[in-house]
Amino acid sequence: MNLGATGVRSLAFTHGDRAEARDAAAELEELGYGAIWLGGSPGGNPRGDLVTAAEVLAATDHVAVATGCVSIWDRTPDELAAAYHALPQGQRKRLLVGLGVSQADFVDRYSKPYQALRSYLDALDAVTPSLPSTARIIGAHGPEMTRLAAARSLGVHPYLVSRAHTGWHWSRPSSWTPTPTPIPPVPGPGPCSLPT
């Protein structure tokens, strides 16, 4: 999947006016952006039913659309795989589903995040048809989650981390992360920026 050199991540795609989000996505595609990231926030992640992603995909023709990140606690693996396969094939080729464990403050049943995510991925892989590993990324911060992301997805989606942490991800041995990973943050000011 080609994410292009520059992408845009915004909460407005997931939490703003839906018509404006579709119009903005089409305009960003016309301007040459390679990816549109449907932003999430603790307690307000992108919808696991992929409705918002489907609307942005339908409003565009070729830009990649990525969710960052769907909480594994919000949808069963069966429901997520069914939502993915309900999309037209051409849209599925442009969709990257970010998966994450969220935070204990926002999920009542939050427990053992690494084991929970690994079990979720096992169940997701067992679904027929499944959400392919090449169409998903993992919100990962530490070494165990990073290795899990390398083994079970297209890559790592480091989120709300410092430049130093992003550099740490980039410095990991290739056996930890498949190519192309980690998914680079958008350059510019902020906590999740690449050094200039």
PDB file of C-alpha atoms in Angstrom:
ATOM      1  CA  MET A   1       0.000   0.000   0.000  1.00  0.00           C
ATOM      2  CA  ASN A   2       1.374   3.363  -1.016  1.00  0.00           C
ATOM      3  CA  LEU A   3       0.923   5.968   1.720  1.00  0.00           C
ATOM      4  CA  GLY A   4       2.752   8.658  -0.229  1.00  0.00           C
ATOM      5  CA  ALA A   5       5.335  11.037   1.141  1.00  0.00           C
ATOM      6  CA  THR A   6       2.894  13.198   3.113  1.00  0.00           C
ATOM      7  CA  GLY A   7      -0.351  12.435   4.856  1.00  0.00           C
ATOM      8  CA  VAL A   8      -2.869  14.308   6.969  1.00  0.00           C
ATOM      9  CA  ARG A   9      -4.138  13.094  10.319  1.00  0.00           C
ATOM     10  CA  SER A  10      -7.118  14.818  11.863  1.00  0.00           C
ATOM     11  CA  LEU A  11      -9.811  14.234  14.441  1.00  0.00           C
ATOM     12  CA  ALA A  12     -12.115  16.177  12.126  1.00  0.00           C
ATOM     13  CA  PHE A  13     -12.455  13.118   9.889  1.00  0.00           C
ATOM     14  CA  THR A  14     -13.853  11.048  12.750  1.00  0.00           C
ATOM     15  CA  HIS A  15     -15.429  13.613  15.056  1.00  0.00           C
ATOM     16  CA  GLY A  16     -16.349  16.529  12.798  1.00  0.00           C
ATOM     17  CA  ASP A  17     -19.106  17.200  10.307  1.00  0.00           C
ATOM     18  CA  ARG A  18     -19.326  14.154   8.015  1.00  0.00           C
ATOM     19  CA  ALA A  19     -20.048  16.113   4.813  1.00  0.00           C
ATOM     20  CA  GLU A  20     -17.158  18.483   5.492  1.00  0.00           C
ATOM     21  CA  ALA A  21     -14.893  15.492   6.160  1.00  0.00           C
ATOM     22  CA  ARG A  22     -15.765  13.975   2.770  1.00  0.00           C
ATOM     23  CA  ASP A  23     -15.193  17.291   0.998  1.00  0.00           C
ATOM     24  CA  ALA A  24     -11.880  17.806   2.789  1.00  0.00           C
ATOM     25  CA  ALA A  25     -10.730  14.292   1.893  1.00  0.00           C
ATOM     26  CA  ALA A  26     -11.482  14.880  -1.792  1.00  0.00           C
ATOM     27  CA  GLU A  27      -9.631  18.205  -1.706  1.00  0.00           C
ATOM     28  CA  LEU A  28      -6.604  16.694   0.064  1.00  0.00           C
ATOM     29  CA  GLU A  29      -6.473  13.981  -2.578  1.00  0.00           C
ATOM     30  CA  GLU A  30      -6.556  16.641  -5.329  1.00  0.00           C
ATOM     31  CA  LEU A  31      -3.686  18.449  -3.594  1.00  0.00           C
ATOM     32  CA  GLY A  32      -1.576  15.288  -3.779  1.00  0.00           C
ATOM     33  CA  TYR A  33      -1.553  13.989  -0.228  1.00  0.00           C
ATOM     34  CA  GLY A  34      -0.815  10.275  -0.083  1.00  0.00           C
ATOM     35  CA  ALA A  35      -2.783   9.277   2.993  1.00  0.00           C
ATOM     36  CA  ILE A  36      -5.648  10.461   5.131  1.00  0.00           C
ATOM     37  CA  TRP A  37      -5.438   9.312   8.736  1.00  0.00           C
ATOM     38  CA  LEU A  38      -8.721   9.163  10.608  1.00  0.00           C
ATOM     39  CA  GLY A  39      -7.590  10.436  13.971  1.00  0.00           C
ATOM     40  CA  GLY A  40      -8.673   9.092  17.298  1.00  0.00           C
ATOM     41  CA  SER A  41      -8.363  10.247  20.835  1.00  0.00           C
ATOM     42  CA  PRO A  42      -8.518   8.292  24.059  1.00  0.00           C
ATOM     43  CA  GLY A  43     -12.151   7.376  24.512  1.00  0.00           C
ATOM     44  CA  GLY A  44     -12.983   8.541  20.969  1.00  0.00           C
ATOM     45  CA  ASN A  45     -11.290   6.246  18.493  1.00  0.00           C
ATOM     46  CA  PRO A  46     -12.359   5.724  14.882  1.00  0.00           C
ATOM     47  CA  ARG A  47     -15.425   3.535  14.490  1.00  0.00           C
ATOM     48  CA  GLY A  48     -14.769  -0.168  14.328  1.00  0.00           C
ATOM     49  CA  ASP A  49     -17.692  -0.572  11.957  1.00  0.00           C
ATOM     50  CA  LEU A  50     -15.552   1.371   9.435  1.00  0.00           C
ATOM     51  CA  VAL A  51     -18.510   3.584   8.423  1.00  0.00           C
ATOM     52  CA  THR A  52     -16.432   6.760   8.642  1.00  0.00           C
ATOM     53  CA  ALA A  53     -13.577   5.151   6.706  1.00  0.00           C
ATOM     54  CA  ALA A  54     -16.057   3.971   4.056  1.00  0.00           C
ATOM     55  CA  GLU A  55     -17.379   7.521   3.631  1.00  0.00           C
ATOM     56  CA  VAL A  56     -13.886   8.957   3.154  1.00  0.00           C
ATOM     57  CA  LEU A  57     -12.972   6.137   0.762  1.00  0.00           C
ATOM     58  CA  ALA A  58     -16.146   6.747  -1.274  1.00  0.00           C
ATOM     59  CA  ALA A  59     -15.339  10.474  -1.503  1.00  0.00           C
ATOM     60  CA  THR A  60     -11.872   9.770  -2.947  1.00  0.00           C
ATOM     61  CA  ASP A  61     -10.401   7.745  -5.794  1.00  0.00           C
ATOM     62  CA  HIS A  62      -6.824   6.800  -4.962  1.00  0.00           C
ATOM     63  CA  VAL A  63      -5.606   8.250  -1.641  1.00  0.00           C
ATOM     64  CA  ALA A  64      -4.897   5.736   1.137  1.00  0.00           C
ATOM     65  CA  VAL A  65      -7.158   5.957   4.182  1.00  0.00           C
ATOM     66  CA  ALA A  66      -5.939   4.761   7.572  1.00  0.00           C
ATOM     67  CA  THR A  67      -7.685   4.473  10.906  1.00  0.00           C
ATOM     68  CA  GLY A  68      -5.557   5.329  13.884  1.00  0.00           C
ATOM     69  CA  CYS A  69      -6.527   3.321  15.879  1.00  0.00           C
ATOM     70  CA  VAL A  70      -9.663   1.183  16.192  1.00  0.00           C
ATOM     71  CA  SER A  71      -9.881  -0.120  19.761  1.00  0.00           C
ATOM     72  CA  ILE A  72      -9.847  -3.910  20.005  1.00  0.00           C
ATOM     73  CA  TRP A  73     -12.379  -3.594  22.818  1.00  0.00           C
ATOM     74  CA  ASP A  74     -15.057  -1.966  20.614  1.00  0.00           C
ATOM     75  CA  ARG A  75     -15.619  -4.635  17.943  1.00  0.00           C
ATOM     76  CA  THR A  76     -15.165  -8.370  17.871  1.00  0.00           C
ATOM     77  CA  PRO A  77     -12.712  -9.699  15.283  1.00  0.00           C
ATOM     78  CA  ASP A  78     -15.668 -11.170  13.361  1.00  0.00           C
ATOM     79  CA  GLU A  79     -17.411  -7.775  13.258  1.00  0.00           C
ATOM     80  CA  LEU A  80     -14.274  -5.929  12.166  1.00  0.00           C
ATOM     81  CA  ALA A  81     -13.464  -8.445   9.411  1.00  0.00           C
ATOM     82  CA  ALA A  82     -17.077  -8.324   8.184  1.00  0.00           C
ATOM     83  CA  ALA A  83     -17.001  -4.513   8.091  1.00  0.00           C
ATOM     84  CA  TYR A  84     -13.754  -4.623   6.112  1.00  0.00           C
ATOM     85  CA  HIS A  85     -15.108  -7.145   3.591  1.00  0.00           C
ATOM     86  CA  ALA A  86     -18.380  -5.204   3.196  1.00  0.00           C
ATOM     87  CA  LEU A  87     -16.335  -2.513   1.426  1.00  0.00           C
ATOM     88  CA  PRO A  88     -15.819  -2.733  -2.334  1.00  0.00           C
ATOM     89  CA  GLN A  89     -12.533  -4.403  -3.310  1.00  0.00           C
ATOM     90  CA  GLY A  90     -11.100  -1.162  -4.722  1.00  0.00           C
ATOM     91  CA  GLN A  91     -11.697   0.597  -1.404  1.00  0.00           C
ATOM     92  CA  ARG A  92     -10.244  -2.274   0.640  1.00  0.00           C
ATOM     93  CA  LYS A  93      -7.004  -1.929  -1.354  1.00  0.00           C
ATOM     94  CA  ARG A  94      -6.708   1.664  -0.056  1.00  0.00           C
ATOM     95  CA  LEU A  95      -7.673   1.022   3.575  1.00  0.00           C
ATOM     96  CA  LEU A  96      -5.176   0.509   6.375  1.00  0.00           C
ATOM     97  CA  VAL A  97      -6.873  -0.453   9.639  1.00  0.00           C
ATOM     98  CA  GLY A  98      -4.971   0.688  12.710  1.00  0.00           C
ATOM     99  CA  LEU A  99      -5.613  -1.452  15.767  1.00  0.00           C
ATOM    100  CA  GLY A 100      -4.840  -0.514  19.340  1.00  0.00           C
ATOM    101  CA  VAL A 101      -5.509  -1.480  22.936  1.00  0.00           C
ATOM    102  CA  SER A 102      -6.584   2.009  24.051  1.00  0.00           C
ATOM    103  CA  GLN A 103      -6.021   2.914  27.705  1.00  0.00           C
ATOM    104  CA  ALA A 104      -7.276   1.592  31.026  1.00  0.00           C
ATOM    105  CA  ASP A 105      -8.890   4.962  31.794  1.00  0.00           C
ATOM    106  CA  PHE A 106     -11.297   4.514  28.877  1.00  0.00           C
ATOM    107  CA  VAL A 107     -11.988   0.774  28.739  1.00  0.00           C
ATOM    108  CA  ASP A 108     -13.692  -1.004  31.630  1.00  0.00           C
ATOM    109  CA  ARG A 109     -12.417  -4.457  30.677  1.00  0.00           C
ATOM    110  CA  TYR A 110      -8.854  -3.299  29.904  1.00  0.00           C
ATOM    111  CA  SER A 111      -6.437  -5.967  31.087  1.00  0.00           C
ATOM    112  CA  LYS A 112      -3.121  -7.416  29.943  1.00  0.00           C
ATOM    113  CA  PRO A 113      -2.932  -5.370  26.719  1.00  0.00           C
ATOM    114  CA  TYR A 114      -0.236  -7.455  25.006  1.00  0.00           C
ATOM    115  CA  GLN A 115      -2.047 -10.748  25.589  1.00  0.00           C
ATOM    116  CA  ALA A 116      -5.384  -9.156  24.679  1.00  0.00           C
ATOM    117  CA  LEU A 117      -4.046  -7.831  21.374  1.00  0.00           C
ATOM    118  CA  ARG A 118      -2.299 -11.099  20.541  1.00  0.00           C
ATOM    119  CA  SER A 119      -5.529 -13.016  21.222  1.00  0.00           C
ATOM    120  CA  TYR A 120      -7.496 -10.507  19.169  1.00  0.00           C
ATOM    121  CA  LEU A 121      -5.108 -10.947  16.227  1.00  0.00           C
ATOM    122  CA  ASP A 122      -5.343 -14.741  16.565  1.00  0.00           C
ATOM    123  CA  ALA A 123      -9.130 -14.505  16.355  1.00  0.00           C
ATOM    124  CA  LEU A 124      -8.929 -11.988  13.500  1.00  0.00           C
ATOM    125  CA  ASP A 125      -6.673 -14.343  11.534  1.00  0.00           C
ATOM    126  CA  ALA A 126      -9.076 -17.249  12.156  1.00  0.00           C
ATOM    127  CA  VAL A 127     -12.077 -15.409  10.697  1.00  0.00           C
ATOM    128  CA  THR A 128     -12.965 -16.312   7.121  1.00  0.00           C
ATOM    129  CA  PRO A 129     -12.459 -14.070   5.308  1.00  0.00           C
ATOM    130  CA  SER A 130     -10.039 -12.342   7.626  1.00  0.00           C
ATOM    131  CA  LEU A 131      -8.706  -8.816   7.787  1.00  0.00           C
ATOM    132  CA  PRO A 132      -5.320  -9.462   6.144  1.00  0.00           C
ATOM    133  CA  SER A 133      -2.164  -8.566   8.029  1.00  0.00           C
ATOM    134  CA  THR A 134      -1.140  -6.393   5.061  1.00  0.00           C
ATOM    135  CA  ALA A 135      -4.200  -4.196   5.672  1.00  0.00           C
ATOM    136  CA  ARG A 136      -3.536  -3.497   9.332  1.00  0.00           C
ATOM    137  CA  ILE A 137      -1.057  -1.683  11.541  1.00  0.00           C
ATOM    138  CA  ILE A 138      -0.647  -1.848  15.286  1.00  0.00           C
ATOM    139  CA  GLY A 139      -0.512   1.034  17.723  1.00  0.00           C
ATOM    140  CA  ALA A 140       2.692   0.058  19.492  1.00  0.00           C
ATOM    141  CA  HIS A 141       4.976   1.845  21.907  1.00  0.00           C
ATOM    142  CA  GLY A 142       7.100  -0.757  23.678  1.00  0.00           C
ATOM    143  CA  PRO A 143       9.312  -3.580  22.455  1.00  0.00           C
ATOM    144  CA  GLU A 144       6.787  -6.427  22.880  1.00  0.00           C
ATOM    145  CA  MET A 145       4.044  -4.625  20.975  1.00  0.00           C
ATOM    146  CA  THR A 146       6.573  -3.555  18.332  1.00  0.00           C
ATOM    147  CA  ARG A 147       7.629  -7.161  17.766  1.00  0.00           C
ATOM    148  CA  LEU A 148       3.975  -8.218  17.646  1.00  0.00           C
ATOM    149  CA  ALA A 149       3.275  -5.507  15.072  1.00  0.00           C
ATOM    150  CA  ALA A 150       6.232  -6.703  12.991  1.00  0.00           C
ATOM    151  CA  ALA A 151       5.001 -10.274  13.021  1.00  0.00           C
ATOM    152  CA  ARG A 152       1.273  -9.687  12.572  1.00  0.00           C
ATOM    153  CA  SER A 153       0.744  -6.485  10.589  1.00  0.00           C
ATOM    154  CA  LEU A 154       2.130  -4.103   7.993  1.00  0.00           C
ATOM    155  CA  GLY A 155       3.883  -2.158  10.714  1.00  0.00           C
ATOM    156  CA  VAL A 156       3.883   0.089  13.734  1.00  0.00           C
ATOM    157  CA  HIS A 157       1.710   3.131  14.239  1.00  0.00           C
ATOM    158  CA  PRO A 158       3.553   5.132  16.929  1.00  0.00           C
ATOM    159  CA  TYR A 159       1.123   7.711  18.254  1.00  0.00           C
ATOM    160  CA  LEU A 160       1.547  10.575  20.710  1.00  0.00           C
ATOM    161  CA  VAL A 161       5.193   9.850  21.226  1.00  0.00           C
ATOM    162  CA  SER A 162       8.294  11.994  21.309  1.00  0.00           C
ATOM    163  CA  ARG A 163      10.768  12.425  18.481  1.00  0.00           C
ATOM    164  CA  ALA A 164      13.214  10.298  20.450  1.00  0.00           C
ATOM    165  CA  HIS A 165      10.690   7.469  20.702  1.00  0.00           C
ATOM    166  CA  THR A 166       9.969   7.629  16.976  1.00  0.00           C
ATOM    167  CA  GLY A 167      13.724   7.472  16.383  1.00  0.00           C
ATOM    168  CA  TRP A 168      13.888   4.420  18.638  1.00  0.00           C
ATOM    169  CA  HIS A 169      11.287   2.686  16.440  1.00  0.00           C
ATOM    170  CA  TRP A 170      13.250   3.569  13.309  1.00  0.00           C
ATOM    171  CA  SER A 171      16.445   2.169  14.844  1.00  0.00           C
ATOM    172  CA  ARG A 172      15.031  -1.285  15.572  1.00  0.00           C
ATOM    173  CA  PRO A 173      16.514  -4.232  13.708  1.00  0.00           C
ATOM    174  CA  SER A 174      14.707  -5.139  10.487  1.00  0.00           C
ATOM    175  CA  SER A 175      13.654  -8.410  12.153  1.00  0.00           C
ATOM    176  CA  TRP A 176      11.408  -6.327  14.428  1.00  0.00           C
ATOM    177  CA  THR A 177       9.585  -4.392  11.761  1.00  0.00           C
ATOM    178  CA  PRO A 178       8.666  -5.268   8.213  1.00  0.00           C
ATOM    179  CA  THR A 179       9.204  -2.759   5.443  1.00  0.00           C
ATOM    180  CA  PRO A 180       7.877  -0.073   5.237  1.00  0.00           C
ATOM    181  CA  THR A 181       7.679   0.627   8.960  1.00  0.00           C
ATOM    182  CA  PRO A 182       7.187   2.247  11.264  1.00  0.00           C
ATOM    183  CA  ILE A 183       4.638   4.439   9.590  1.00  0.00           C
ATOM    184  CA  PRO A 184       6.361   7.838   9.796  1.00  0.00           C
ATOM    185  CA  PRO A 185       4.634  10.741  11.489  1.00  0.00           C
ATOM    186  CA  VAL A 186       3.973  13.901   9.547  1.00  0.00           C
ATOM    187  CA  PRO A 187       7.017  16.198   9.721  1.00  0.00           C
ATOM    188  CA  GLY A 188       6.508  19.470  11.546  1.00  0.00           C
ATOM    189  CA  PRO A 189       6.189  20.825  15.036  1.00  0.00           C
ATOM    190  CA  GLY A 190       4.694  18.609  17.689  1.00  0.00           C
ATOM    191  CA  PRO A 191       5.353  15.558  19.834  1.00  0.00           C
ATOM    192  CA  CYS A 192       5.148  13.057  16.980  1.00  0.00           C
ATOM    193  CA  SER A 193       7.372  14.765  14.428  1.00  0.00           C
ATOM    194  CA  LEU A 194      10.450  13.660  12.586  1.00  0.00           C
ATOM    195  CA  PRO A 195      13.593  15.644  13.330  1.00  0.00           C
ATOM    196  CA  THR A 196      14.352  18.139  10.588  1.00  0.00           C
TER     197      THR A 196
END
